[in-house]
Amino acid sequence: MQKTATAAEAAQRKMPDPVAIAIARDAQGKYNPITLTWFMQASLDPPMMAIAIGKARHSLAAIRASGAFVLSFPSAAMGPDASFFGMTSGRDTDKLSRQGTPTQPAAKIDGVLLTGAVANYECRLTGEMEAGDHVILLGEVVAAHVNEHAALGRLFALGENRMGGVLPA
Ligand SMILES: Cc1cc2nc3c(=O)[nH]c(=O)nc-3n(C[C@H](O)[C@H](O)[C@H](O)COP(=O)(O)O)c2cc1C
């Protein structure tokens, strides 16, 4: 039997949610990471990714201004980074430097990849749609990268601000 709940209560039941980190160059020239759980693959051919970004986020202005973003899938060990990127705004903080997160240059866009992630997509912004208090940004994947270590676990949000890793079977 189902019982009536709020949408927020129902959302807690769908955990664990895979975590992603989007990185974009901001107006100050620094690469700013934001932790996300609202993202999806939106097209196979061409490959496209969609992310939902809150209207008040520093990242929204950064992605719109640069016209590109990296979508990175953090490994199980990257919980502290994802936590910090998801609790702190890049408006006044250089989050990547503060955490000492290893990065490497993107190949096709002005961006950086997260070296420890299981995979990184380089995306060019192709469109956006307002969705209540968020904006859905659509990016075409112009390059993809995977970690040379295939057996790294993925990072998941467990609900109530907790995150944990899940290792591949
Ligand atoms: C597990 C987790 C998931 C999150 N998912 C999203 C999301 O999908 N969209 C979003 O706009 N913010 C999300 N946030 C909140 C942002 O990461 C957070 O507000 C961040 O500090 C914004 O950084 P910015 O101001 O530098 O863009 C999430 C935070 C956490 C911890």
Short mmCIF file of C-alpha atoms and ligand atoms in Angstrom, two decimals:
data_model
loop_
_atom_site.label_atom_id
_atom_site.label_comp_id
_atom_site.label_asym_id
_atom_site.label_seq_id
_atom_site.Cartn_x
_atom_site.Cartn_y
_atom_site.Cartn_z
CA MET A 1 0.00 0.00 0.00
CA GLN A 2 1.14 3.53 -0.76
CA LYS A 3 0.55 6.47 1.58
CA THR A 4 0.50 10.15 0.64
CA ALA A 5 3.79 11.98 1.16
CA THR A 6 5.40 15.24 0.18
CA ALA A 7 7.60 15.25 -2.91
CA ALA A 8 10.59 15.88 -0.61
CA GLU A 9 9.77 12.76 1.46
CA ALA A 10 9.43 10.69 -1.71
CA ALA A 11 12.77 12.01 -3.00
CA GLN A 12 14.50 10.69 0.14
CA ARG A 13 13.26 7.18 -0.72
CA LYS A 14 14.93 7.18 -4.14
CA MET A 15 18.40 7.31 -2.57
CA PRO A 16 21.11 6.34 -3.27
CA ASP A 17 21.48 8.86 -6.09
CA PRO A 18 24.65 8.95 -8.19
CA VAL A 19 26.65 12.13 -7.63
CA ALA A 20 28.17 14.26 -10.40
CA ILE A 21 30.32 17.38 -10.33
CA ALA A 22 30.00 20.04 -13.05
CA ILE A 23 32.93 22.40 -13.54
CA ALA A 24 32.86 25.66 -15.50
CA ARG A 25 35.15 28.66 -15.90
CA ASP A 26 33.66 31.66 -14.10
CA ALA A 27 33.97 35.40 -14.80
CA GLN A 28 37.03 35.59 -12.50
CA GLY A 29 38.75 32.97 -14.65
CA LYS A 30 38.74 30.16 -12.11
CA TYR A 31 37.26 26.72 -12.71
CA ASN A 32 34.32 26.32 -10.35
CA PRO A 33 32.93 22.89 -9.35
CA ILE A 34 29.34 22.27 -8.21
CA THR A 35 28.07 18.98 -6.78
CA LEU A 36 24.91 17.66 -8.48
CA THR A 37 22.48 14.80 -8.25
CA TRP A 38 20.06 16.22 -10.79
CA PHE A 39 21.61 15.21 -14.09
CA MET A 40 20.92 12.71 -16.89
CA GLN A 41 22.06 11.46 -20.28
CA ALA A 42 19.62 13.16 -22.66
CA SER A 43 20.65 11.89 -26.13
CA LEU A 44 22.74 9.05 -27.54
CA ASP A 45 23.45 10.47 -31.01
CA PRO A 46 24.84 13.01 -30.58
CA PRO A 47 25.66 12.25 -26.96
CA MET A 48 24.12 14.94 -24.75
CA MET A 49 23.88 15.49 -20.99
CA ALA A 50 21.33 17.57 -19.05
CA ILE A 51 21.94 19.13 -15.63
CA ALA A 52 19.58 21.11 -13.37
CA ILE A 53 21.20 24.11 -11.67
CA GLY A 54 19.55 26.32 -9.03
CA LYS A 55 18.91 29.86 -10.21
CA ALA A 56 20.94 31.36 -7.32
CA ARG A 57 24.03 29.22 -7.93
CA HIS A 58 27.31 30.83 -8.94
CA SER A 59 27.69 27.93 -11.38
CA LEU A 60 24.69 28.99 -13.45
CA ALA A 61 26.31 32.31 -14.41
CA ALA A 62 29.64 30.55 -14.98
CA ILE A 63 28.21 27.95 -17.38
CA ARG A 64 26.13 30.51 -19.26
CA ALA A 65 29.13 32.85 -19.64
CA SER A 66 31.62 30.19 -20.70
CA GLY A 67 29.16 28.21 -22.83
CA ALA A 68 30.69 24.94 -21.69
CA PHE A 69 31.08 22.63 -18.71
CA VAL A 70 32.78 19.42 -17.72
CA LEU A 71 30.50 16.80 -16.18
CA SER A 72 32.56 14.59 -13.93
CA PHE A 73 31.55 11.38 -12.12
CA PRO A 74 33.42 11.30 -8.80
CA SER A 75 34.96 8.08 -7.50
CA ALA A 76 34.03 6.62 -4.12
CA ALA A 77 37.10 8.25 -2.55
CA MET A 78 36.01 11.76 -3.57
CA GLY A 79 33.33 12.20 -0.87
CA PRO A 80 35.16 15.04 0.94
CA ASP A 81 35.60 16.98 -2.34
CA ALA A 82 31.97 16.49 -3.41
CA SER A 83 30.79 17.47 0.05
CA PHE A 84 32.81 20.69 0.03
CA PHE A 85 31.82 21.59 -3.55
CA GLY A 86 28.17 21.04 -2.57
CA MET A 87 28.24 23.12 0.62
CA THR A 88 30.32 26.12 -0.47
CA SER A 89 29.65 28.68 -3.19
CA GLY A 90 32.42 29.55 -5.62
CA ARG A 91 31.32 33.17 -5.57
CA ASP A 92 34.14 34.04 -3.13
CA THR A 93 36.05 30.76 -2.87
CA ASP A 94 38.37 28.90 -5.21
CA LYS A 95 36.97 25.47 -4.31
CA LEU A 96 39.40 23.37 -6.34
CA SER A 97 42.44 25.13 -4.84
CA ARG A 98 41.02 25.00 -1.31
CA GLN A 99 40.56 21.22 -1.58
CA GLY A 100 43.77 20.64 -3.55
CA THR A 101 41.71 18.53 -5.97
CA PRO A 102 43.89 17.16 -8.80
CA THR A 103 42.79 18.39 -12.24
CA GLN A 104 44.03 18.18 -15.81
CA PRO A 105 43.18 20.32 -18.85
CA ALA A 106 40.17 19.45 -20.96
CA ALA A 107 40.91 18.63 -24.60
CA LYS A 108 38.17 20.43 -26.55
CA ILE A 109 36.73 23.11 -24.23
CA ASP A 110 38.16 25.71 -21.86
CA GLY A 111 37.79 23.52 -18.78
CA VAL A 112 39.40 21.05 -16.44
CA LEU A 113 38.82 17.35 -15.81
CA LEU A 114 38.87 15.87 -12.30
CA THR A 115 41.79 13.44 -12.42
CA GLY A 116 40.46 11.10 -9.72
CA ALA A 117 36.97 10.78 -11.23
CA VAL A 118 35.79 7.57 -12.87
CA ALA A 119 34.84 9.51 -16.02
CA ASN A 120 34.63 13.07 -17.35
CA TYR A 121 32.52 14.49 -20.20
CA GLU A 122 33.38 17.75 -21.93
CA CYS A 123 30.12 19.46 -22.89
CA ARG A 124 29.27 22.48 -25.03
CA LEU A 125 26.12 24.28 -23.87
CA THR A 126 23.44 23.92 -26.54
CA GLY A 127 20.26 25.00 -24.78
CA GLU A 128 18.42 25.65 -21.56
CA MET A 129 14.92 25.47 -20.12
CA GLU A 130 13.52 27.06 -16.96
CA ALA A 131 12.23 24.53 -14.42
CA GLY A 132 10.79 26.31 -11.36
CA ASP A 133 13.68 27.36 -9.14
CA HIS A 134 16.22 25.53 -11.34
CA VAL A 135 17.37 25.82 -14.97
CA ILE A 136 17.95 22.70 -17.04
CA LEU A 137 21.10 23.11 -19.10
CA LEU A 138 21.71 20.86 -22.08
CA GLY A 139 25.24 20.11 -23.21
CA GLU A 140 26.53 18.23 -26.24
CA VAL A 141 29.38 15.89 -25.34
CA VAL A 142 32.41 16.84 -27.44
CA ALA A 143 34.94 14.62 -25.65
CA ALA A 144 34.85 11.89 -23.01
CA HIS A 145 37.52 10.47 -20.71
CA VAL A 146 37.67 7.50 -18.34
CA ASN A 147 39.99 6.72 -15.45
CA GLU A 148 42.79 4.32 -16.34
CA HIS A 149 41.76 2.32 -13.25
CA ALA A 150 38.53 0.54 -14.24
CA ALA A 151 37.63 -0.77 -10.76
CA LEU A 152 37.16 2.53 -8.91
CA GLY A 153 33.84 2.75 -7.05
CA ARG A 154 31.29 5.49 -7.69
CA LEU A 155 30.12 8.12 -5.23
CA PHE A 156 26.43 8.17 -4.25
CA ALA A 157 24.27 10.54 -2.21
CA LEU A 158 22.58 8.56 0.56
CA GLY A 159 20.15 11.27 1.72
CA GLU A 160 20.21 13.73 4.59
CA ASN A 161 23.56 15.18 3.48
CA ARG A 162 25.36 11.83 3.63
CA MET A 163 27.45 10.41 0.78
CA GLY A 164 29.09 7.05 0.34
CA GLY A 165 30.92 4.97 -2.22
CA VAL A 166 29.66 1.91 -4.02
CA LEU A 167 32.24 -0.47 -5.49
CA PRO A 168 31.62 -2.24 -8.82
CA ALA A 169 30.47 -5.86 -8.52
C1 LIG B 1 24.68 15.67 -2.73
C2 LIG B 1 24.37 17.05 -3.28
C3 LIG B 1 23.63 17.17 -4.46
C4 LIG B 1 23.32 18.43 -5.00
N1 LIG B 1 22.64 18.51 -6.18
C5 LIG B 1 22.40 19.73 -6.74
C6 LIG B 1 21.78 19.81 -8.02
O1 LIG B 1 21.47 18.81 -8.67
N2 LIG B 1 21.56 21.07 -8.53
C7 LIG B 1 21.93 22.20 -7.87
O2 LIG B 1 21.72 23.33 -8.37
N3 LIG B 1 22.55 22.14 -6.64
C8 LIG B 1 22.81 20.93 -6.09
N4 LIG B 1 23.45 20.86 -4.89
C9 LIG B 1 23.81 22.10 -4.18
C10 LIG B 1 25.06 22.78 -4.78
O3 LIG B 1 26.10 21.84 -4.99
C11 LIG B 1 25.54 23.88 -3.79
O4 LIG B 1 24.52 24.84 -3.61
C12 LIG B 1 26.84 24.54 -4.22
O5 LIG B 1 27.42 25.16 -3.07
C13 LIG B 1 26.67 25.58 -5.31
O6 LIG B 1 27.94 26.05 -5.67
P1 LIG B 1 28.16 27.34 -6.59
O7 LIG B 1 27.45 28.51 -5.88
O8 LIG B 1 29.66 27.52 -6.61
O9 LIG B 1 27.56 27.07 -7.90
C14 LIG B 1 23.76 19.62 -4.34
C15 LIG B 1 24.51 19.49 -3.15
C16 LIG B 1 24.81 18.22 -2.63
C17 LIG B 1 25.65 18.12 -1.37
#
